[in-house]
Amino acid sequence: MKTNSLFDPSYSWYRGNLHTHSTVSDGRLSPEAVVELYRNRGWDFLAFTEHGCMTRFTELSTPEFLVLPGVETHADIDKPVRCHHAVGINADAEGAPHLQALANAVSRNGAGAQEMIDNLRQQNYFPIYCHPEWSRVEWDDIRDVNGYAAMEIFNYGSYVEDNTGHSLSHWDSALRSGRRVWGVATDDSHQRKHDHCGGWIMVNAPELTASAIIAALEQGRFYSSSGPEITSLTYADGVVEVRCSPVKAIHFVTYEDRGGAVRAQPDEQLSEASFTLSGSETYLRVECVAADGTTAWSNPIFFDR
Ligand SMILES: [Zn+2]
Ligand SMILES: [Zn+2]
């Protein structure tokens, strides 16, 4: 029997935010004050992703708290309100560019989005397509865009600002098209409202270094959350099993079959569930939904059919 786990039990768990602004772009607090905000809440790492400006802030890292190099870039769309944004995270905490401009895409629409993603990859950044729901992007606007490693499926800042934080349907469209795209929850914190520590990823990695975190990101060895914890996710012999902190419902989202949901009785909670695959699924991902609506989202398990 072959048991596959998304996580390595011998590794540690690190909580972090991959999307943050400071006074270097349009955030309200200095980088030092933002780091303090996250350290005080028990976060292990943070990426500053300033608009059009690559930073690394090596001097703000300590053995217990890692600041990852990052940047946010954009491309325009010829339709009212719509836009493409992407953040990039760099594995080189010592040598990535610092306080250097990154050109935004010159092209518009889908070609601009592609240029934006390609530009990040060329500069050695792990590219994440950001907040499609906030950007009012339809699947048609990005259906031909390739090469992004992850999509922002929950953006807490957008959730706080105008309730456009969730982009699950864009993610499922990407997955249904056959793309292998991870999902990330972030804050996109600007500190104008309470927009920090509401969306994060939990990374399963051997150590707290930029290269170990990026390696885990590339491999999908992490999950996203706005509250609950996922403690294990395995599959063997056609059965997927998940364990988590107490929640009200556990959803198994699949394609092309319909998946399923397990719901707790009134006044009860769940902390585990399993799902038997029909055999036609191309991927399965799990959502663990707490009583207050906060959710943990696993990455997809892909099945080669
Ligand atoms: Zn953005
Ligand atoms: Zn942003």
PDB file of C-alpha atoms and ligand atoms in Angstrom:
ATOM      1  CA  MET A   1       0.000   0.000   0.000  1.00  0.00           C
ATOM      2  CA  LYS A   2       1.366   3.405  -0.956  1.00  0.00           C
ATOM      3  CA  THR A   3       0.425   6.254   1.374  1.00  0.00           C
ATOM      4  CA  ASN A   4       0.992   9.735   0.028  1.00  0.00           C
ATOM      5  CA  SER A   5       1.151  12.669   2.387  1.00  0.00           C
ATOM      6  CA  LEU A   6       1.244  16.285   1.322  1.00  0.00           C
ATOM      7  CA  PHE A   7       3.308  17.002   4.428  1.00  0.00           C
ATOM      8  CA  ASP A   8       6.470  15.593   6.004  1.00  0.00           C
ATOM      9  CA  PRO A   9       5.856  14.894   9.727  1.00  0.00           C
ATOM     10  CA  SER A  10       9.569  15.363  10.474  1.00  0.00           C
ATOM     11  CA  TYR A  11       9.444  18.972   9.233  1.00  0.00           C
ATOM     12  CA  SER A  12       8.330  22.053  11.174  1.00  0.00           C
ATOM     13  CA  TRP A  13       5.371  24.327  10.471  1.00  0.00           C
ATOM     14  CA  TYR A  14       5.955  28.011   9.732  1.00  0.00           C
ATOM     15  CA  ARG A  15       3.202  30.602   9.498  1.00  0.00           C
ATOM     16  CA  GLY A  16       3.648  33.488   7.116  1.00  0.00           C
ATOM     17  CA  ASN A  17       2.227  36.216   4.933  1.00  0.00           C
ATOM     18  CA  LEU A  18       3.406  36.488   1.325  1.00  0.00           C
ATOM     19  CA  HIS A  19       1.804  39.840   0.462  1.00  0.00           C
ATOM     20  CA  THR A  20       2.554  42.985   2.494  1.00  0.00           C
ATOM     21  CA  HIS A  21       3.016  46.696   1.861  1.00  0.00           C
ATOM     22  CA  SER A  22       4.806  49.349   3.905  1.00  0.00           C
ATOM     23  CA  THR A  23       5.675  53.040   3.500  1.00  0.00           C
ATOM     24  CA  VAL A  24       8.055  51.939   0.720  1.00  0.00           C
ATOM     25  CA  SER A  25       4.895  51.895  -1.440  1.00  0.00           C
ATOM     26  CA  ASP A  26       1.314  52.527  -0.265  1.00  0.00           C
ATOM     27  CA  GLY A  27       1.324  50.984   3.210  1.00  0.00           C
ATOM     28  CA  ARG A  28       0.864  53.170   6.299  1.00  0.00           C
ATOM     29  CA  LEU A  29       3.574  51.691   8.562  1.00  0.00           C
ATOM     30  CA  SER A  30       7.347  51.476   8.163  1.00  0.00           C
ATOM     31  CA  PRO A  31       8.870  48.067   7.346  1.00  0.00           C
ATOM     32  CA  GLU A  32      10.189  47.862  10.936  1.00  0.00           C
ATOM     33  CA  ALA A  33       6.719  48.524  12.403  1.00  0.00           C
ATOM     34  CA  VAL A  34       5.103  45.978  10.072  1.00  0.00           C
ATOM     35  CA  VAL A  35       7.616  43.304  11.110  1.00  0.00           C
ATOM     36  CA  GLU A  36       6.833  44.098  14.761  1.00  0.00           C
ATOM     37  CA  LEU A  37       3.100  43.697  14.068  1.00  0.00           C
ATOM     38  CA  TYR A  38       3.587  40.174  12.689  1.00  0.00           C
ATOM     39  CA  ARG A  39       6.244  39.062  15.171  1.00  0.00           C
ATOM     40  CA  ASN A  40       3.943  40.002  18.044  1.00  0.00           C
ATOM     41  CA  ARG A  41       1.204  37.791  16.608  1.00  0.00           C
ATOM     42  CA  GLY A  42       3.504  34.780  16.348  1.00  0.00           C
ATOM     43  CA  TRP A  43       4.145  34.849  12.588  1.00  0.00           C
ATOM     44  CA  ASP A  44       7.392  33.241  11.408  1.00  0.00           C
ATOM     45  CA  PHE A  45       7.911  34.963   8.068  1.00  0.00           C
ATOM     46  CA  LEU A  46       6.756  37.840   5.939  1.00  0.00           C
ATOM     47  CA  ALA A  47       7.345  39.068   2.391  1.00  0.00           C
ATOM     48  CA  PHE A  48       7.261  42.767   1.565  1.00  0.00           C
ATOM     49  CA  THR A  49       5.688  43.067  -1.873  1.00  0.00           C
ATOM     50  CA  GLU A  50       5.858  46.760  -2.708  1.00  0.00           C
ATOM     51  CA  HIS A  51       4.245  48.029  -5.915  1.00  0.00           C
ATOM     52  CA  GLY A  52       6.898  48.100  -8.638  1.00  0.00           C
ATOM     53  CA  CYS A  53       9.793  48.016  -6.144  1.00  0.00           C
ATOM     54  CA  MET A  54      11.881  44.933  -5.341  1.00  0.00           C
ATOM     55  CA  THR A  55      13.049  44.763  -1.708  1.00  0.00           C
ATOM     56  CA  ARG A  56      14.713  42.235   0.576  1.00  0.00           C
ATOM     57  CA  PHE A  57      15.184  43.898   4.004  1.00  0.00           C
ATOM     58  CA  THR A  58      17.796  41.328   5.096  1.00  0.00           C
ATOM     59  CA  GLU A  59      18.539  43.376   8.233  1.00  0.00           C
ATOM     60  CA  LEU A  60      14.999  42.850   9.578  1.00  0.00           C
ATOM     61  CA  SER A  61      15.384  39.046   9.640  1.00  0.00           C
ATOM     62  CA  THR A  62      16.397  37.218  12.833  1.00  0.00           C
ATOM     63  CA  PRO A  63      16.877  33.481  13.454  1.00  0.00           C
ATOM     64  CA  GLU A  64      13.208  33.354  14.564  1.00  0.00           C
ATOM     65  CA  PHE A  65      11.678  35.673  11.964  1.00  0.00           C
ATOM     66  CA  LEU A  66      12.366  35.647   8.241  1.00  0.00           C
ATOM     67  CA  VAL A  67      11.759  38.556   5.861  1.00  0.00           C
ATOM     68  CA  LEU A  68      11.499  37.260   2.296  1.00  0.00           C
ATOM     69  CA  PRO A  69      12.427  39.358  -0.738  1.00  0.00           C
ATOM     70  CA  GLY A  70       9.374  40.270  -2.791  1.00  0.00           C
ATOM     71  CA  VAL A  71       7.641  42.626  -5.202  1.00  0.00           C
ATOM     72  CA  GLU A  72       4.162  43.329  -6.626  1.00  0.00           C
ATOM     73  CA  THR A  73       3.686  44.147 -10.293  1.00  0.00           C
ATOM     74  CA  HIS A  74       0.721  44.852 -12.552  1.00  0.00           C
ATOM     75  CA  ALA A  75      -0.704  44.971 -16.072  1.00  0.00           C
ATOM     76  CA  ASP A  76      -3.643  47.030 -17.317  1.00  0.00           C
ATOM     77  CA  ILE A  77      -6.873  45.745 -18.838  1.00  0.00           C
ATOM     78  CA  ASP A  78      -8.906  47.756 -21.337  1.00  0.00           C
ATOM     79  CA  LYS A  79     -12.078  47.537 -19.249  1.00  0.00           C
ATOM     80  CA  PRO A  80     -13.272  49.722 -16.364  1.00  0.00           C
ATOM     81  CA  VAL A  81     -11.858  48.865 -12.903  1.00  0.00           C
ATOM     82  CA  ARG A  82     -10.178  45.642 -14.069  1.00  0.00           C
ATOM     83  CA  CYS A  83      -6.452  44.951 -13.741  1.00  0.00           C
ATOM     84  CA  HIS A  84      -3.932  42.158 -13.313  1.00  0.00           C
ATOM     85  CA  HIS A  85      -1.659  42.066 -10.258  1.00  0.00           C
ATOM     86  CA  ALA A  86       0.998  39.513  -9.331  1.00  0.00           C
ATOM     87  CA  VAL A  87       3.425  39.219  -6.463  1.00  0.00           C
ATOM     88  CA  GLY A  88       6.783  37.495  -6.655  1.00  0.00           C
ATOM     89  CA  ILE A  89       8.798  35.952  -3.827  1.00  0.00           C
ATOM     90  CA  ASN A  90      12.564  35.459  -4.174  1.00  0.00           C
ATOM     91  CA  ALA A  91      14.578  32.647  -2.579  1.00  0.00           C
ATOM     92  CA  ASP A  92      17.761  34.731  -2.326  1.00  0.00           C
ATOM     93  CA  ALA A  93      17.387  36.529   1.024  1.00  0.00           C
ATOM     94  CA  GLU A  94      20.922  37.938   0.819  1.00  0.00           C
ATOM     95  CA  GLY A  95      21.323  38.754  -2.859  1.00  0.00           C
ATOM     96  CA  ALA A  96      17.907  39.666  -4.287  1.00  0.00           C
ATOM     97  CA  PRO A  97      17.536  43.265  -5.540  1.00  0.00           C
ATOM     98  CA  HIS A  98      16.787  45.851  -2.851  1.00  0.00           C
ATOM     99  CA  LEU A  99      14.903  49.099  -3.441  1.00  0.00           C
ATOM    100  CA  GLN A 100      15.142  48.642  -7.196  1.00  0.00           C
ATOM    101  CA  ALA A 101      12.298  49.315  -9.614  1.00  0.00           C
ATOM    102  CA  LEU A 102      10.669  46.426 -11.450  1.00  0.00           C
ATOM    103  CA  ALA A 103       8.995  47.543 -14.654  1.00  0.00           C
ATOM    104  CA  ASN A 104       5.283  46.839 -14.886  1.00  0.00           C
ATOM    105  CA  ALA A 105       3.956  45.160 -18.036  1.00  0.00           C
ATOM    106  CA  VAL A 106       3.895  47.327 -21.142  1.00  0.00           C
ATOM    107  CA  SER A 107       1.308  45.179 -22.934  1.00  0.00           C
ATOM    108  CA  ARG A 108      -2.318  45.203 -21.881  1.00  0.00           C
ATOM    109  CA  ASN A 109      -4.949  42.534 -21.258  1.00  0.00           C
ATOM    110  CA  GLY A 110      -3.919  38.857 -21.349  1.00  0.00           C
ATOM    111  CA  ALA A 111      -0.588  39.577 -23.053  1.00  0.00           C
ATOM    112  CA  GLY A 112       0.200  42.033 -20.260  1.00  0.00           C
ATOM    113  CA  ALA A 113      -0.630  39.420 -17.614  1.00  0.00           C
ATOM    114  CA  GLN A 114       1.686  36.959 -19.344  1.00  0.00           C
ATOM    115  CA  GLU A 115       4.437  39.572 -19.546  1.00  0.00           C
ATOM    116  CA  MET A 116       3.972  40.301 -15.822  1.00  0.00           C
ATOM    117  CA  ILE A 117       4.331  36.599 -14.874  1.00  0.00           C
ATOM    118  CA  ASP A 118       7.251  35.986 -17.267  1.00  0.00           C
ATOM    119  CA  ASN A 119       9.051  39.046 -15.932  1.00  0.00           C
ATOM    120  CA  LEU A 120       8.814  37.721 -12.367  1.00  0.00           C
ATOM    121  CA  ARG A 121      10.150  34.287 -13.380  1.00  0.00           C
ATOM    122  CA  GLN A 122      13.008  35.865 -15.328  1.00  0.00           C
ATOM    123  CA  GLN A 123      13.991  37.790 -12.185  1.00  0.00           C
ATOM    124  CA  ASN A 124      13.907  34.541 -10.106  1.00  0.00           C
ATOM    125  CA  TYR A 125      10.649  35.296  -8.315  1.00  0.00           C
ATOM    126  CA  PHE A 126       8.051  32.645  -7.443  1.00  0.00           C
ATOM    127  CA  PRO A 127       5.015  34.168  -9.228  1.00  0.00           C
ATOM    128  CA  ILE A 128       1.577  34.379  -7.613  1.00  0.00           C
ATOM    129  CA  TYR A 129      -1.414  35.707  -9.560  1.00  0.00           C
ATOM    130  CA  CYS A 130      -3.191  38.008  -7.077  1.00  0.00           C
ATOM    131  CA  HIS A 131      -6.753  38.752  -5.939  1.00  0.00           C
ATOM    132  CA  PRO A 132      -8.669  38.106  -9.225  1.00  0.00           C
ATOM    133  CA  GLU A 133     -11.998  38.754  -7.492  1.00  0.00           C
ATOM    134  CA  TRP A 134     -10.870  42.187  -6.229  1.00  0.00           C
ATOM    135  CA  SER A 135      -9.442  42.913  -9.716  1.00  0.00           C
ATOM    136  CA  ARG A 136     -12.867  42.067 -11.256  1.00  0.00           C
ATOM    137  CA  VAL A 137     -11.047  39.656 -13.523  1.00  0.00           C
ATOM    138  CA  GLU A 138     -13.172  37.065 -15.320  1.00  0.00           C
ATOM    139  CA  TRP A 139     -11.764  33.653 -16.205  1.00  0.00           C
ATOM    140  CA  ASP A 140     -11.834  34.757 -19.860  1.00  0.00           C
ATOM    141  CA  ASP A 141      -9.327  37.506 -18.979  1.00  0.00           C
ATOM    142  CA  ILE A 142      -6.743  34.967 -17.762  1.00  0.00           C
ATOM    143  CA  ARG A 143      -7.616  31.704 -19.491  1.00  0.00           C
ATOM    144  CA  ASP A 144      -4.586  31.935 -21.804  1.00  0.00           C
ATOM    145  CA  VAL A 145      -2.126  33.085 -19.131  1.00  0.00           C
ATOM    146  CA  ASN A 146       0.406  30.443 -18.083  1.00  0.00           C
ATOM    147  CA  GLY A 147       3.376  30.079 -15.798  1.00  0.00           C
ATOM    148  CA  TYR A 148       2.058  31.401 -12.477  1.00  0.00           C
ATOM    149  CA  ALA A 149       2.914  28.934  -9.715  1.00  0.00           C
ATOM    150  CA  ALA A 150       0.089  29.937  -7.392  1.00  0.00           C
ATOM    151  CA  MET A 151      -3.077  31.979  -7.224  1.00  0.00           C
ATOM    152  CA  GLU A 152      -4.201  34.119  -4.314  1.00  0.00           C
ATOM    153  CA  ILE A 153      -7.396  32.345  -3.273  1.00  0.00           C
ATOM    154  CA  PHE A 154      -7.991  34.455  -0.172  1.00  0.00           C
ATOM    155  CA  ASN A 155      -6.864  38.066   0.203  1.00  0.00           C
ATOM    156  CA  TYR A 156      -7.773  39.325   3.669  1.00  0.00           C
ATOM    157  CA  GLY A 157      -7.239  42.986   2.750  1.00  0.00           C
ATOM    158  CA  SER A 158      -9.773  42.719  -0.096  1.00  0.00           C
ATOM    159  CA  TYR A 159     -12.134  40.850   2.212  1.00  0.00           C
ATOM    160  CA  VAL A 160     -11.910  43.718   4.726  1.00  0.00           C
ATOM    161  CA  GLU A 161     -12.095  46.446   2.061  1.00  0.00           C
ATOM    162  CA  ASP A 162     -15.070  45.361  -0.055  1.00  0.00           C
ATOM    163  CA  ASN A 163     -15.707  41.648   0.545  1.00  0.00           C
ATOM    164  CA  THR A 164     -13.867  40.522  -2.604  1.00  0.00           C
ATOM    165  CA  GLY A 165     -11.379  38.400  -0.701  1.00  0.00           C
ATOM    166  CA  HIS A 166     -12.300  34.952  -2.007  1.00  0.00           C
ATOM    167  CA  SER A 167     -11.243  33.788  -5.496  1.00  0.00           C
ATOM    168  CA  LEU A 168     -12.011  30.073  -5.301  1.00  0.00           C
ATOM    169  CA  SER A 169     -13.848  29.848  -8.621  1.00  0.00           C
ATOM    170  CA  HIS A 170     -10.898  31.349 -10.528  1.00  0.00           C
ATOM    171  CA  TRP A 171      -8.672  28.755  -8.881  1.00  0.00           C
ATOM    172  CA  ASP A 172     -10.981  25.873  -9.778  1.00  0.00           C
ATOM    173  CA  SER A 173     -11.174  27.144 -13.365  1.00  0.00           C
ATOM    174  CA  ALA A 174      -7.370  27.110 -13.545  1.00  0.00           C
ATOM    175  CA  LEU A 175      -7.255  23.613 -12.039  1.00  0.00           C
ATOM    176  CA  ARG A 176     -10.006  22.317 -14.324  1.00  0.00           C
ATOM    177  CA  SER A 177      -8.026  23.570 -17.316  1.00  0.00           C
ATOM    178  CA  GLY A 178      -5.255  21.182 -16.247  1.00  0.00           C
ATOM    179  CA  ARG A 179      -2.903  23.772 -14.727  1.00  0.00           C
ATOM    180  CA  ARG A 180      -1.047  22.758 -11.566  1.00  0.00           C
ATOM    181  CA  VAL A 181      -1.543  25.903  -9.515  1.00  0.00           C
ATOM    182  CA  TRP A 182      -1.252  26.140  -5.717  1.00  0.00           C
ATOM    183  CA  GLY A 183      -3.605  28.313  -3.655  1.00  0.00           C
ATOM    184  CA  VAL A 184      -2.338  30.910  -1.191  1.00  0.00           C
ATOM    185  CA  ALA A 185      -4.095  33.013   1.444  1.00  0.00           C
ATOM    186  CA  THR A 186      -2.458  36.360   2.222  1.00  0.00           C
ATOM    187  CA  ASP A 187      -3.159  39.638   3.998  1.00  0.00           C
ATOM    188  CA  ASP A 188      -2.151  42.196   1.308  1.00  0.00           C
ATOM    189  CA  SER A 189      -1.819  44.410   4.356  1.00  0.00           C
ATOM    190  CA  HIS A 190      -1.693  48.195   3.908  1.00  0.00           C
ATOM    191  CA  GLN A 191      -2.394  48.978   7.624  1.00  0.00           C
ATOM    192  CA  ARG A 192      -5.071  51.563   6.801  1.00  0.00           C
ATOM    193  CA  LYS A 193      -7.690  49.309   8.355  1.00  0.00           C
ATOM    194  CA  HIS A 194      -7.250  46.167  10.460  1.00  0.00           C
ATOM    195  CA  ASP A 195      -5.972  44.140   7.525  1.00  0.00           C
ATOM    196  CA  HIS A 196      -3.185  42.066   9.066  1.00  0.00           C
ATOM    197  CA  CYS A 197      -3.068  38.466  10.357  1.00  0.00           C
ATOM    198  CA  GLY A 198      -6.337  37.427   8.683  1.00  0.00           C
ATOM    199  CA  GLY A 199      -5.013  35.252   5.831  1.00  0.00           C
ATOM    200  CA  TRP A 200      -1.853  33.171   5.916  1.00  0.00           C
ATOM    201  CA  ILE A 201      -0.078  30.052   4.757  1.00  0.00           C
ATOM    202  CA  MET A 202       1.310  27.277   6.947  1.00  0.00           C
ATOM    203  CA  VAL A 203       4.485  25.945   5.374  1.00  0.00           C
ATOM    204  CA  ASN A 204       5.852  22.475   6.118  1.00  0.00           C
ATOM    205  CA  ALA A 205       9.623  22.906   5.793  1.00  0.00           C
ATOM    206  CA  PRO A 206      12.859  21.596   7.318  1.00  0.00           C
ATOM    207  CA  GLU A 207      14.078  25.059   8.372  1.00  0.00           C
ATOM    208  CA  LEU A 208      13.162  28.734   8.364  1.00  0.00           C
ATOM    209  CA  THR A 209      15.250  29.947   5.442  1.00  0.00           C
ATOM    210  CA  ALA A 210      14.190  31.643   2.221  1.00  0.00           C
ATOM    211  CA  SER A 211      15.378  28.714   0.109  1.00  0.00           C
ATOM    212  CA  ALA A 212      13.522  26.148   2.265  1.00  0.00           C
ATOM    213  CA  ILE A 213      10.313  28.215   2.210  1.00  0.00           C
ATOM    214  CA  ILE A 214      10.464  28.746  -1.565  1.00  0.00           C
ATOM    215  CA  ALA A 215      11.219  25.033  -2.131  1.00  0.00           C
ATOM    216  CA  ALA A 216       8.088  24.176  -0.108  1.00  0.00           C
ATOM    217  CA  LEU A 217       6.084  26.733  -2.106  1.00  0.00           C
ATOM    218  CA  GLU A 218       7.279  25.267  -5.398  1.00  0.00           C
ATOM    219  CA  GLN A 219       6.300  21.777  -4.216  1.00  0.00           C
ATOM    220  CA  GLY A 220       2.943  22.799  -2.704  1.00  0.00           C
ATOM    221  CA  ARG A 221       4.029  21.664   0.769  1.00  0.00           C
ATOM    222  CA  PHE A 222       1.787  24.157   2.578  1.00  0.00           C
ATOM    223  CA  TYR A 223      -1.852  25.047   3.110  1.00  0.00           C
ATOM    224  CA  SER A 224      -3.778  28.292   3.413  1.00  0.00           C
ATOM    225  CA  SER A 225      -5.977  29.487   6.237  1.00  0.00           C
ATOM    226  CA  SER A 226      -8.053  32.280   7.700  1.00  0.00           C
ATOM    227  CA  GLY A 227      -8.505  30.331  10.978  1.00  0.00           C
ATOM    228  CA  PRO A 228      -8.538  26.508  11.173  1.00  0.00           C
ATOM    229  CA  GLU A 229      -5.513  24.234  11.195  1.00  0.00           C
ATOM    230  CA  ILE A 230      -4.934  21.189   8.979  1.00  0.00           C
ATOM    231  CA  THR A 231      -2.772  18.666  10.819  1.00  0.00           C
ATOM    232  CA  SER A 232      -2.564  15.922   8.207  1.00  0.00           C
ATOM    233  CA  LEU A 233      -3.662  15.169   4.666  1.00  0.00           C
ATOM    234  CA  THR A 234      -2.967  11.770   3.162  1.00  0.00           C
ATOM    235  CA  TYR A 235      -4.236   9.469   0.478  1.00  0.00           C
ATOM    236  CA  ALA A 236      -3.848   5.746   0.012  1.00  0.00           C
ATOM    237  CA  ASP A 237      -5.760   3.105  -1.924  1.00  0.00           C
ATOM    238  CA  GLY A 238      -8.190   5.630  -3.356  1.00  0.00           C
ATOM    239  CA  VAL A 239      -9.080   7.228  -0.004  1.00  0.00           C
ATOM    240  CA  VAL A 240      -8.181  10.779   1.032  1.00  0.00           C
ATOM    241  CA  GLU A 241      -8.068  11.505   4.779  1.00  0.00           C
ATOM    242  CA  VAL A 242      -7.806  14.888   6.457  1.00  0.00           C
ATOM    243  CA  ARG A 243      -7.379  15.849  10.130  1.00  0.00           C
ATOM    244  CA  CYS A 244      -7.884  19.386  11.340  1.00  0.00           C
ATOM    245  CA  SER A 245      -8.764  21.605  14.299  1.00  0.00           C
ATOM    246  CA  PRO A 246     -12.499  21.419  15.238  1.00  0.00           C
ATOM    247  CA  VAL A 247     -14.693  22.702  12.374  1.00  0.00           C
ATOM    248  CA  LYS A 248     -18.337  22.565  11.270  1.00  0.00           C
ATOM    249  CA  ALA A 249     -17.786  21.158   7.782  1.00  0.00           C
ATOM    250  CA  ILE A 250     -15.133  19.471   5.670  1.00  0.00           C
ATOM    251  CA  HIS A 251     -15.505  19.774   1.894  1.00  0.00           C
ATOM    252  CA  PHE A 252     -13.824  17.607  -0.709  1.00  0.00           C
ATOM    253  CA  VAL A 253     -13.748  19.621  -3.920  1.00  0.00           C
ATOM    254  CA  THR A 254     -13.061  17.526  -7.002  1.00  0.00           C
ATOM    255  CA  TYR A 255     -13.223  17.574 -10.787  1.00  0.00           C
ATOM    256  CA  GLU A 256     -14.546  16.011 -12.982  1.00  0.00           C
ATOM    257  CA  ASP A 257     -16.651  14.179 -10.429  1.00  0.00           C
ATOM    258  CA  ARG A 258     -18.725  16.065  -7.884  1.00  0.00           C
ATOM    259  CA  GLY A 259     -16.802  15.574  -4.639  1.00  0.00           C
ATOM    260  CA  GLY A 260     -18.638  15.750  -1.321  1.00  0.00           C
ATOM    261  CA  ALA A 261     -19.174  17.519   1.987  1.00  0.00           C
ATOM    262  CA  VAL A 262     -19.183  16.206   5.555  1.00  0.00           C
ATOM    263  CA  ARG A 263     -21.097  18.354   8.022  1.00  0.00           C
ATOM    264  CA  ALA A 264     -21.182  18.230  11.819  1.00  0.00           C
ATOM    265  CA  GLN A 265     -24.477  17.773  13.631  1.00  0.00           C
ATOM    266  CA  PRO A 266     -25.836  20.885  15.400  1.00  0.00           C
ATOM    267  CA  ASP A 267     -23.844  21.467  18.630  1.00  0.00           C
ATOM    268  CA  GLU A 268     -21.072  19.167  17.402  1.00  0.00           C
ATOM    269  CA  GLN A 269     -17.811  19.669  15.536  1.00  0.00           C
ATOM    270  CA  LEU A 270     -15.607  17.589  13.249  1.00  0.00           C
ATOM    271  CA  SER A 271     -11.857  17.140  13.300  1.00  0.00           C
ATOM    272  CA  GLU A 272     -11.416  14.482  10.620  1.00  0.00           C
ATOM    273  CA  ALA A 273     -13.073  13.147   7.502  1.00  0.00           C
ATOM    274  CA  SER A 274     -12.301  10.853   4.615  1.00  0.00           C
ATOM    275  CA  PHE A 275     -13.370  10.664   0.997  1.00  0.00           C
ATOM    276  CA  THR A 276     -13.321   7.697  -1.358  1.00  0.00           C
ATOM    277  CA  LEU A 277     -12.322   8.650  -4.871  1.00  0.00           C
ATOM    278  CA  SER A 278     -14.520   7.508  -7.730  1.00  0.00           C
ATOM    279  CA  GLY A 279     -11.492   7.097  -9.970  1.00  0.00           C
ATOM    280  CA  SER A 280     -12.267   9.862 -12.459  1.00  0.00           C
ATOM    281  CA  GLU A 281     -11.002  12.841 -10.422  1.00  0.00           C
ATOM    282  CA  THR A 282      -8.154  14.853 -11.896  1.00  0.00           C
ATOM    283  CA  TYR A 283      -7.620  16.682  -8.599  1.00  0.00           C
ATOM    284  CA  LEU A 284      -9.016  16.892  -5.086  1.00  0.00           C
ATOM    285  CA  ARG A 285      -8.665  19.722  -2.611  1.00  0.00           C
ATOM    286  CA  VAL A 286     -10.035  20.080   0.919  1.00  0.00           C
ATOM    287  CA  GLU A 287     -11.751  22.966   2.702  1.00  0.00           C
ATOM    288  CA  CYS A 288     -12.201  22.857   6.499  1.00  0.00           C
ATOM    289  CA  VAL A 289     -14.802  25.444   7.521  1.00  0.00           C
ATOM    290  CA  ALA A 290     -15.071  26.589  11.158  1.00  0.00           C
ATOM    291  CA  ALA A 291     -18.252  27.737  12.916  1.00  0.00           C
ATOM    292  CA  ASP A 292     -17.273  31.399  12.398  1.00  0.00           C
ATOM    293  CA  GLY A 293     -16.791  30.866   8.645  1.00  0.00           C
ATOM    294  CA  THR A 294     -12.998  30.979   8.708  1.00  0.00           C
ATOM    295  CA  THR A 295     -11.528  28.261   6.513  1.00  0.00           C
ATOM    296  CA  ALA A 296      -8.414  26.193   5.904  1.00  0.00           C
ATOM    297  CA  TRP A 297      -7.792  25.353   2.235  1.00  0.00           C
ATOM    298  CA  SER A 298      -5.493  22.482   1.306  1.00  0.00           C
ATOM    299  CA  ASN A 299      -3.572  22.475  -1.913  1.00  0.00           C
ATOM    300  CA  PRO A 300      -4.869  20.127  -4.591  1.00  0.00           C
ATOM    301  CA  ILE A 301      -3.771  16.525  -4.787  1.00  0.00           C
ATOM    302  CA  PHE A 302      -3.335  15.810  -8.500  1.00  0.00           C
ATOM    303  CA  PHE A 303      -4.136  12.433  -9.986  1.00  0.00           C
ATOM    304  CA  ASP A 304      -2.603  11.370 -13.266  1.00  0.00           C
ATOM    305  CA  ARG A 305      -5.521   9.814 -15.139  1.00  0.00           C
TER     306      ARG A 305
HETATM  307 ZN    ZN B   1      -2.639  44.037  -5.722  1.00  0.00          ZN
HETATM  308 ZN    ZN B   2      -0.793  44.344  -2.749  1.00  0.00          ZN
END
